Amino acid sequence: MSTAHELDLDLPLATDLLVSFLREEVRSAGMERAVVGLSGGIDSALSLALCARAFGPENTLAVLMPYRTSNPDSEAHAILTADRYGVERRLIDISRMVDGYIEPNAVEDGTRRGNVMARARMTILYDLSVEWRGLVVGTSNKTEMLLGYSTQWGDAAHAINPLGDLYKHQVVQLSAHLGVPREVLEKPPSADLVEGQTDEGDLGFTYDLADRILYRLVDRRYTRADLVAEGFDETVVSSIVQRVVRNQYKRRPPVIAKLGYRTINQDFRYLRDWMS
Amino acid sequence: MNSDLRYRLCQTNPALGAVHANLDDHLTRIAAARADEVDLLVLPELSLTGYFLKDQVPEVALELGAPELERIAEATREGTAVVAGFVERARDGRCYNAVGWFENGRLVHVHRKVQLVHYGMFDEGRDFAAGEHYDVVRSARADVGLLTCEDAWHTDGAFLHMLDGADLIVVPSASPARGVLASEEGGLASVAAWDRLLATHAMTTTCYVLYANRTGWEDGIGFSGYSAVYGPDGTRLARIESIEEGCLDGVLSARDLSAQRTMTPLLRDSKPWLLQRELERRFGASDLESYLDGNWDEDWSDDPDIDVDPELDAIDDENEE
């Protein structure tokens, strides 16, 4: 990290806060351990690094869940990462589980297949959460959550999430700080659902550009006109705003029809940490 | 303040909604403070209840005279005075974000938070009624002004305490940790903002300022700790350099307070009558009544003697649509 970036974190401070968050929120749920789905990518590597620091390697479980078409590098990088932090790892091949549904039902569409894989992984993580007596810790960062670049009830499903207020740039920066392996840090981010796929290819803009636009829109409350005046491409700004708006449903609990005087999530208002 | 005052600030992590668990924690801390001959023990805002209560507010509210408050009062019968936060349920049913001053076996004074905060992540205006007074506590040890968290973000409370002769201003708080971007000064941006704010209050009022902020997490919102004490010249005297639970002990010097006020006689030179005249020139006596009725916007903007920013008017119109 040679030159300063406007989203650079105070790294020791961010680490301390996230470790403190993980410890207290997991304890609030009555547990002391964590389960992380480890893809071989940078986001899950960072979640794992933070959990290992918060709970100790002996209380952190890394679950690798490749599908038969997954890039073999992903599994190799996941193993590298799990071993770096000394956590227990489980390898569970999801091919039979996923194929058991998509083959007889002729699911050809790439998005549908990707969603089925993501939800199969979620099912496994939540099952292992019971066996391991640990909470499922999320791996979605702020950039992808805002853009909706995730599968609802799939990779977006978890109990708590230490990365949800970190832009992609900050994930990379913090990962380097916490010693995520170089192979993971340097490869282009990919959902690894189709060969050669990259996040930035799917999205049509770079993460760096998305980060800078989202930071202004969300954190600084600039308007679209402010961004265009600052020199950002109007088409990209519009496309990002559209994605944020269109994917709001993924960030909210299901909508409930209000009939009574006190409705869950409307005017029945208690924290999750209620009496924890 | 005739003599030095030994204080202890505790940055605690109250369990949300668990009044009795928090009460036990308070009683333990009070006993320890008494054993250590502490004059004043300060706990954070809503220390008996936790902060993001939402619909729990009426469920954890205590009427003055409630056994939980009596037990804290009883614990102060000898020695240590205590500042602690709770939800007060008034006889008319309104709930207040309250801070109590407990001393000599009694709940001597209750400060109801005036500046409820309802922007960003906060929604206090929905859950609490707002206090309407800033009164100084006349303790045997010192004259003390209380400002609850957001009260300190407005200049009027600190100024009124100064006029009323406060020696120290106590600020119990539940301030969330925010701002983790790299900066030259380092640390949380929200902690740095509080530091500037409290140092300024201490300097402009020539009072000691004692800031007790809580720690812990409630649904992903962390509280930033860094409780601190400022001298009457604005110097930060001591601070807990952590977001974790902890206590800070120290002594406030009566001599230093007196000397600072000799060197910088801001209280002597303040002109409250000028402020009163200027406020009346803006609002007038009758407008002030309308202001208290809560419909001052219309009256103010209709007054030809007052310059109203046309852009502000436009914003108000938009909001009404």
XYZ file of C-alpha atoms in Angstrom:
597
model
C 0.000 0.000 0.000
C 2.386 2.672 -1.185
C 0.066 5.614 -1.833
C -2.702 6.809 0.444
C -6.288 6.052 -0.575
C -9.277 8.017 0.716
C -10.754 4.808 2.180
C -7.589 3.703 3.987
C -8.391 2.330 7.437
C -6.697 2.885 10.735
C -5.796 -0.810 10.668
C -5.050 -1.598 14.341
C -8.179 0.337 15.350
C -10.434 -1.447 12.849
C -8.987 -4.799 13.915
C -9.586 -4.108 17.617
C -13.170 -3.016 16.978
C -14.015 -6.017 14.814
C -12.472 -8.492 17.256
C -14.374 -6.868 20.113
C -17.579 -6.978 18.013
C -17.152 -10.674 17.204
C -16.476 -11.686 20.794
C -19.376 -9.786 22.284
C -22.013 -10.531 19.646
C -21.174 -14.254 19.580
C -21.319 -14.312 23.371
C -24.675 -12.498 23.206
C -25.955 -15.443 21.160
C -24.806 -17.777 23.946
C -21.845 -19.199 22.006
C -18.067 -18.959 21.957
C -17.170 -20.388 18.560
C -17.456 -19.482 14.892
C -18.095 -21.229 11.581
C -16.869 -19.607 8.350
C -17.449 -20.789 4.786
C -14.022 -20.449 3.168
C -14.073 -20.011 -0.606
C -10.421 -19.320 -1.303
C -11.262 -15.653 -1.921
C -10.279 -12.599 0.038
C -13.535 -11.820 1.867
C -13.901 -15.164 3.591
C -10.152 -15.183 4.284
C -10.536 -11.915 6.198
C -13.555 -13.149 8.168
C -11.589 -16.254 9.094
C -8.546 -14.220 10.144
C -10.709 -12.058 12.400
C -12.493 -15.064 13.926
C -9.208 -16.859 14.584
C -8.021 -13.737 16.380
C -11.281 -13.270 18.315
C -11.982 -16.851 19.376
C -8.654 -18.618 18.877
C -7.923 -21.085 16.063
C -9.261 -23.960 18.173
C -12.699 -22.302 18.263
C -12.900 -21.414 14.576
C -14.064 -23.841 11.913
C -13.308 -23.243 8.209
C -15.610 -25.068 5.829
C -14.494 -25.571 2.215
C -17.369 -26.463 -0.097
C -16.196 -26.919 -3.691
C -18.462 -27.928 -6.591
C -17.104 -30.148 -9.346
C -16.634 -27.194 -11.724
C -14.954 -24.943 -9.128
C -11.483 -23.694 -10.004
C -9.011 -26.034 -8.233
C -7.018 -22.930 -7.245
C -9.927 -21.905 -5.004
C -9.617 -25.025 -2.883
C -5.822 -24.747 -2.785
C -6.055 -21.114 -1.651
C -8.666 -21.960 0.963
C -6.411 -24.660 2.400
C -3.492 -22.231 2.380
C -5.604 -19.687 4.282
C -7.003 -22.131 6.847
C -3.497 -23.419 7.534
C -2.114 -19.908 7.818
C -4.425 -19.284 10.783
C -4.165 -22.821 12.160
C -7.924 -23.410 12.271
C -9.709 -26.724 11.830
C -10.938 -27.188 8.287
C -13.589 -29.439 6.763
C -13.837 -30.213 3.074
C -17.351 -30.953 1.900
C -17.866 -31.478 -1.815
C -21.309 -30.110 -2.712
C -21.437 -31.702 -6.190
C -23.774 -34.583 -5.321
C -26.012 -32.397 -3.202
C -26.354 -29.752 -5.943
C -26.535 -32.205 -8.861
C -29.211 -34.171 -7.025
C -31.459 -31.199 -7.683
C -30.214 -29.476 -10.839
C -29.668 -32.549 -13.017
C -33.112 -34.219 -12.812
C -34.724 -30.763 -12.984
C -32.578 -29.591 -15.923
C -31.431 -26.361 -14.319
C -29.257 -24.895 -17.093
C -29.337 -21.186 -16.328
C -26.016 -20.054 -14.816
C -27.584 -17.684 -12.291
C -29.971 -20.341 -11.040
C -27.187 -22.906 -10.754
C -25.020 -20.386 -8.894
C -27.841 -19.615 -6.496
C -28.457 -23.307 -5.814
C -24.761 -23.755 -4.994
C -24.720 -20.732 -2.693
C -27.819 -21.987 -0.853
C -26.435 -25.520 -0.581
C -23.368 -24.020 1.118
C -25.610 -22.032 3.462
C -27.488 -25.217 4.412
C -24.223 -26.945 5.275
C -22.872 -24.022 7.289
C -26.038 -23.762 9.364
C -26.003 -27.525 9.959
C -22.358 -27.484 11.039
C -23.148 -24.506 13.239
C -25.229 -26.893 15.382
C -22.602 -29.636 15.419
C -19.727 -27.230 16.106
C -21.798 -25.078 18.486
C -20.582 -21.985 16.707
C -22.244 -19.011 15.061
C -22.141 -18.639 11.251
C -20.004 -15.565 10.603
C -20.641 -13.692 7.363
C -18.222 -12.794 4.592
C -20.142 -10.122 2.638
C -18.484 -6.718 2.349
C -20.251 -3.363 2.090
C -19.533 -2.910 -1.618
C -21.111 -6.209 -2.660
C -24.008 -5.831 -0.225
C -24.834 -2.394 -1.619
C -24.504 -3.625 -5.205
C -26.542 -6.754 -4.401
C -23.764 -8.935 -5.777
C -24.733 -11.914 -3.653
C -27.341 -14.660 -3.326
C -30.180 -13.978 -0.914
C -30.310 -16.768 1.717
C -27.072 -18.045 0.186
C -23.721 -16.354 0.797
C -25.716 -13.395 2.153
C -27.079 -15.565 5.000
C -25.250 -15.470 8.316
C -25.803 -14.598 11.954
C -23.339 -11.735 12.270
C -21.031 -10.037 9.823
C -17.762 -8.265 10.630
C -17.224 -7.122 7.009
C -20.581 -5.476 6.253
C -19.325 -1.929 6.855
C -16.028 -2.366 4.980
C -15.652 -1.369 1.340
C -13.717 -3.733 -0.917
C -10.604 -1.554 -0.757
C -10.721 -1.793 3.027
C -11.168 -5.575 2.901
C -7.996 -5.845 0.818
C -6.101 -3.454 3.093
C -7.171 -5.201 6.315
C -6.511 -8.650 4.809
C -2.932 -7.664 4.013
C -2.576 -6.294 7.557
C -3.778 -9.586 9.066
C -1.515 -11.739 6.933
C -3.910 -13.265 4.384
C -1.734 -15.279 1.936
C -0.356 -13.345 -1.036
C -1.979 -15.753 -3.524
C -5.407 -14.786 -2.159
C -4.639 -11.071 -1.921
C -3.408 -10.713 -5.463
C -5.838 -12.746 -7.553
C -8.811 -11.031 -9.209
C -11.988 -11.485 -7.104
C -14.326 -14.113 -8.575
C -17.583 -15.800 -7.606
C -16.067 -18.903 -9.268
C -19.361 -20.155 -10.665
C -18.186 -20.191 -14.319
C -14.652 -20.647 -15.658
C -12.807 -17.369 -16.161
C -15.478 -15.366 -14.342
C -14.395 -12.237 -12.426
C -16.504 -9.929 -10.222
C -15.379 -6.848 -12.102
C -16.211 -8.505 -15.454
C -19.728 -9.319 -14.165
C -20.321 -5.862 -12.734
C -18.969 -3.868 -15.663
C -16.901 -1.498 -13.496
C -13.958 -1.827 -11.154
C -14.315 -2.272 -7.404
C -12.191 0.805 -6.879
C -14.597 2.942 -8.892
C -17.625 1.370 -7.169
C -16.045 1.976 -3.747
C -15.392 5.634 -4.447
C -18.877 6.238 -5.824
C -20.655 4.302 -3.061
C -18.612 5.999 -0.335
C -19.743 9.382 -1.608
C -23.390 8.367 -2.064
C -23.824 6.379 1.138
C -21.352 7.645 3.717
C -21.006 11.249 2.604
C -24.589 11.710 1.366
C -23.525 13.344 -1.881
C -26.119 13.513 -4.642
C -25.733 12.002 -8.115
C -25.298 15.524 -9.464
C -22.432 16.092 -6.992
C -20.700 12.981 -8.317
C -21.087 13.948 -11.953
C -19.817 17.442 -11.127
C -16.784 15.814 -9.494
C -16.059 14.042 -12.797
C -17.529 10.568 -12.309
C -19.038 8.996 -15.421
C -22.805 9.542 -15.337
C -23.583 6.122 -16.849
C -21.555 4.285 -14.219
C -23.056 6.386 -11.415
C -26.576 5.630 -12.681
C -25.860 1.947 -13.054
C -24.524 1.784 -9.475
C -27.454 3.741 -8.048
C -29.855 1.428 -9.884
C -28.160 -1.635 -8.458
C -28.299 -0.242 -4.921
C -31.997 0.549 -5.190
C -32.984 -2.649 -7.002
C -31.253 -4.845 -4.424
C -32.604 -3.224 -1.278
C -34.798 -6.308 -0.755
C -31.690 -8.416 -0.162
C -30.694 -6.215 2.745
C -34.020 -6.221 4.572
C -36.034 -8.874 6.409
C -39.119 -10.162 4.570
C -42.021 -7.730 4.288
C -44.918 -8.478 6.625
C -48.494 -7.386 5.960
C -49.550 -5.139 8.803
C -52.961 -5.946 10.220
C -52.718 -5.336 13.950
C -51.425 -2.530 16.129
C -48.031 -4.017 16.746
C -46.296 -5.706 13.848
C -42.937 -7.468 13.813
C -40.188 -5.239 12.361
C -42.569 -2.287 12.152
C -43.704 -1.258 15.596
C -42.558 -4.243 17.596
C -39.070 -2.894 18.096
C -36.488 -4.830 20.053
C -32.835 -5.420 19.342
C -31.544 -8.904 18.649
C -29.449 -8.411 21.764
C -32.673 -8.107 23.781
C -31.901 -9.416 27.299
C -28.739 -11.094 26.036
C -15.505 23.812 45.448
C -13.784 24.294 48.784
C -11.681 21.195 48.825
C -10.191 18.677 46.430
C -12.529 16.047 45.061
C -11.613 12.426 44.470
C -13.484 11.046 41.481
C -13.853 7.711 39.764
C -15.245 7.374 36.241
C -16.445 3.903 35.274
C -16.950 2.995 31.641
C -19.266 0.049 31.987
C -21.033 -2.289 29.592
C -24.631 -2.455 30.848
C -26.672 -5.494 29.850
C -29.547 -4.338 27.637
C -32.811 -4.237 29.563
C -31.418 -6.221 32.520
C -32.016 -3.659 35.282
C -31.375 -6.001 38.193
C -28.097 -7.355 36.823
C -26.963 -3.792 36.193
C -28.138 -2.720 39.642
C -26.003 -5.433 41.254
C -23.048 -4.175 39.234
C -23.737 -0.601 40.417
C -23.917 -1.638 44.074
C -20.622 -3.527 43.805
C -18.952 -0.522 42.230
C -20.373 1.879 44.816
C -19.127 -0.291 47.676
C -15.662 -0.453 46.098
C -15.602 3.312 45.560
C -16.630 3.910 49.167
C -13.880 1.594 50.374
C -11.396 3.560 48.255
C -12.664 6.864 49.738
C -13.859 8.160 46.392
C -16.017 11.303 46.707
C -17.814 10.997 43.373
C -18.470 7.895 41.253
C -19.731 8.583 37.715
C -21.457 5.934 35.590
C -22.515 6.333 31.934
C -25.835 7.367 30.412
C -28.604 4.770 30.959
C -26.163 2.746 33.041
C -29.006 0.815 34.698
C -30.695 -0.218 31.453
C -28.465 -0.176 28.374
C -28.988 2.239 25.502
C -30.893 1.021 22.405
C -33.999 0.136 24.380
C -36.642 1.060 21.802
C -39.854 -0.687 22.957
C -38.177 -1.682 26.212
C -38.240 1.937 27.414
C -41.562 1.714 29.308
C -40.715 -1.818 30.431
C -37.551 -0.796 32.271
C -38.747 2.641 33.418
C -38.622 3.423 37.147
C -40.730 5.891 39.078
C -38.876 8.089 41.540
C -39.011 6.153 44.790
C -38.720 2.780 43.037
C -36.846 0.191 45.131
C -34.008 -0.019 42.577
C -33.315 3.714 42.927
C -33.712 3.516 46.701
C -31.053 0.817 46.855
C -28.579 3.014 45.000
C -29.468 5.938 47.252
C -29.051 3.793 50.363
C -25.585 2.759 49.164
C -24.537 6.429 49.185
C -25.508 6.985 52.829
C -21.847 7.199 53.776
C -19.152 8.716 51.659
C -19.402 8.407 47.911
C -21.881 10.386 45.800
C -23.037 8.646 42.618
C -24.132 9.711 39.146
C -26.055 6.939 37.361
C -28.386 6.774 34.376
C -31.882 5.247 34.242
C -35.257 5.592 32.556
C -37.559 7.736 34.686
C -41.281 7.236 34.412
C -43.029 10.398 35.552
C -46.398 10.238 37.292
C -48.018 11.534 34.112
C -46.635 8.504 32.218
C -43.924 10.257 30.269
C -40.569 8.487 30.152
C -37.318 10.446 30.406
C -33.701 9.589 29.705
C -32.622 10.477 33.236
C -29.415 10.892 35.199
C -29.626 10.794 38.980
C -27.355 12.409 41.557
C -27.391 10.162 44.622
C -25.833 11.437 47.831
C -26.172 10.964 51.588
C -28.738 8.214 51.201
C -31.047 10.164 48.874
C -31.705 10.703 45.181
C -30.993 14.413 45.420
C -31.424 15.508 41.822
C -32.635 14.161 38.482
C -31.497 15.631 35.186
C -33.820 14.762 32.340
C -31.915 14.772 29.042
C -32.940 17.897 27.175
C -31.407 17.330 23.760
C -32.821 13.982 22.716
C -30.963 12.765 19.689
C -32.882 11.581 16.658
C -30.749 11.554 13.586
C -28.522 8.959 11.985
C -28.737 5.787 14.069
C -30.582 7.512 16.934
C -34.313 7.665 17.611
C -34.628 9.011 21.159
C -37.363 11.457 20.240
C -39.627 8.514 19.568
C -38.998 6.828 22.908
C -38.447 9.632 25.409
C -39.954 12.924 26.474
C -37.431 15.768 26.554
C -36.308 17.472 29.733
C -36.684 21.232 29.910
C -34.252 22.375 32.575
C -30.581 22.611 33.347
C -30.098 22.907 37.094
C -26.897 22.764 39.079
C -26.711 20.259 41.928
C -25.629 21.969 45.164
C -23.669 19.155 46.705
C -21.689 19.430 49.921
C -18.633 18.625 47.815
C -19.108 20.902 44.824
C -21.643 22.592 42.593
C -22.200 20.256 39.681
C -23.877 20.605 36.300
C -25.116 17.488 34.532
C -25.239 17.174 30.731
C -26.359 13.879 29.269
C -24.475 13.020 26.080
C -26.179 15.067 23.311
C -26.846 17.871 25.818
C -23.132 18.572 25.484
C -23.431 19.073 21.710
C -25.356 22.295 22.267
C -23.695 25.262 23.883
C -26.624 26.412 26.024
C -26.505 23.719 28.710
C -22.826 24.190 29.510
C -23.279 27.976 29.447
C -26.217 27.846 31.877
C -24.275 25.595 34.225
C -21.427 28.080 34.131
C -23.768 30.948 34.985
C -25.178 28.909 37.870
C -21.707 28.601 39.313
C -20.902 24.986 38.498
C -17.423 23.847 39.510
C -17.617 20.783 37.397
C -19.757 19.515 34.565
C -20.448 15.787 34.507
C -21.264 14.225 31.135
C -22.569 10.647 31.264
C -22.684 9.315 27.734
C -23.499 6.395 25.432
C -21.598 7.476 22.360
C -21.245 4.965 19.524
C -17.838 4.353 17.991
C -17.641 5.780 14.472
C -15.008 6.773 11.955
C -12.164 4.289 11.415
C -10.421 5.915 8.445
C -6.714 6.516 8.836
C -5.971 10.000 10.153
C -3.000 11.965 11.402
C -4.227 12.075 14.981
C -5.188 8.365 14.824
C -8.041 6.623 16.593
C -11.789 6.904 16.217
C -13.113 10.061 14.584
C -16.001 10.139 17.078
C -13.595 10.018 20.037
C -11.557 12.858 18.550
C -14.748 14.907 18.084
C -15.763 14.387 21.722
C -12.282 15.315 22.849
C -12.419 18.655 21.042
C -15.959 19.322 22.238
C -15.328 18.609 25.926
C -12.003 20.442 26.010
C -13.810 23.467 24.566
C -16.595 23.283 27.155
C -14.030 23.023 29.952
C -12.076 25.977 28.593
C -15.016 28.297 27.859
C -16.834 27.577 31.133
C -13.655 27.272 33.252
C -15.163 24.159 34.807
C -13.784 20.687 35.264
C -15.484 18.313 32.811
C -15.928 14.621 33.667
C -16.981 12.415 30.756
C -18.072 8.832 31.478
C -18.837 6.984 28.265
C -19.970 3.385 28.046
C -18.498 0.410 26.198
C -19.806 -2.819 24.690
C -21.961 -3.638 21.688
C -25.698 -3.565 21.040
C -26.710 -5.170 17.724
C -23.481 -4.276 15.975
C -23.204 -0.760 17.379
C -20.141 -0.430 19.577
C -19.780 2.237 22.260
C -16.508 4.076 22.245
C -15.348 4.350 25.867
C -12.386 6.764 26.160
C -13.861 8.350 29.270
C -11.864 11.429 30.204
C -11.382 14.370 32.544
C -10.605 17.944 31.509
C -9.212 20.788 33.579
C -10.771 24.278 33.676
C -8.194 25.485 31.139
C -9.325 22.832 28.626
C -6.383 20.515 29.168
C -7.195 16.832 29.123
C -5.982 15.625 32.533
C -6.554 11.900 32.121
C -8.318 9.406 29.891
C -9.056 5.706 29.661
C -7.220 4.879 26.441
C -9.530 2.033 25.491
C -12.952 1.003 24.252
C -13.016 -1.785 26.846
C -14.473 -1.613 30.350
C -12.383 0.241 32.882
C -12.233 2.899 35.587
C -10.326 6.131 35.949
C -9.437 7.576 39.368
C -8.123 11.036 40.073
C -8.363 14.173 42.146
C -9.816 17.516 41.070
C -7.818 20.325 42.634
C -9.784 23.170 44.207
C -6.682 25.343 44.037
C -6.261 24.834 40.288
C -9.896 25.707 39.656
C -9.618 28.881 41.661
C -6.305 29.859 40.051
C -7.637 29.306 36.533
C -10.643 31.514 37.255
C -8.341 34.221 38.542
C -6.203 34.040 35.425
C -9.109 33.759 32.993
C -12.214 35.345 34.557
C -14.648 34.299 31.840
C -17.542 33.889 34.256
C -17.009 37.423 35.597
C -17.009 38.811 32.065
C -19.912 36.838 30.612
C -22.961 38.981 29.836
C -26.094 36.890 30.246
C -28.297 39.992 30.135
C -26.931 40.714 26.669
C -27.850 37.212 25.576
C -31.308 37.669 27.055
C -31.739 40.977 25.196
C -30.530 39.480 21.949
C -32.883 36.508 22.273
C -35.803 38.809 23.008
C -34.834 40.976 20.036
C -35.131 37.860 17.881
C -38.143 36.194 19.433
C -39.864 38.832 21.539
C -41.725 37.880 24.686
C -44.851 36.691 22.834
C -42.846 34.788 20.238
C -41.021 33.086 23.033
C -44.365 31.756 24.258
C -45.121 30.407 20.793
C -41.688 28.854 20.745
C -42.469 27.029 23.959
C -45.739 25.816 22.413
C -43.675 24.175 19.718
C -44.862 26.173 16.701
C -42.191 28.790 16.477
C -41.191 28.222 12.845
C -44.225 29.968 11.398
C -44.129 32.924 13.778
C -40.438 33.419 13.312
C -40.508 33.403 9.531
C -43.478 35.816 9.517
C -41.579 38.365 11.568
C -40.320 41.013 9.143
C -37.528 41.984 11.519
C -35.911 38.598 11.315
C -33.816 37.533 8.365
C -34.852 34.064 7.349
C -32.736 32.214 4.861
C -35.035 31.661 1.819
C -33.392 28.268 1.232
C -34.452 27.128 4.691
C -38.021 28.081 3.865
C -37.844 26.014 0.704
C -36.646 22.990 2.667
C -39.511 23.370 5.128
C -41.991 23.493 2.252
C -40.565 20.313 0.771
C -40.821 18.556 4.081
C -44.450 19.488 4.412
C -45.248 17.864 1.094
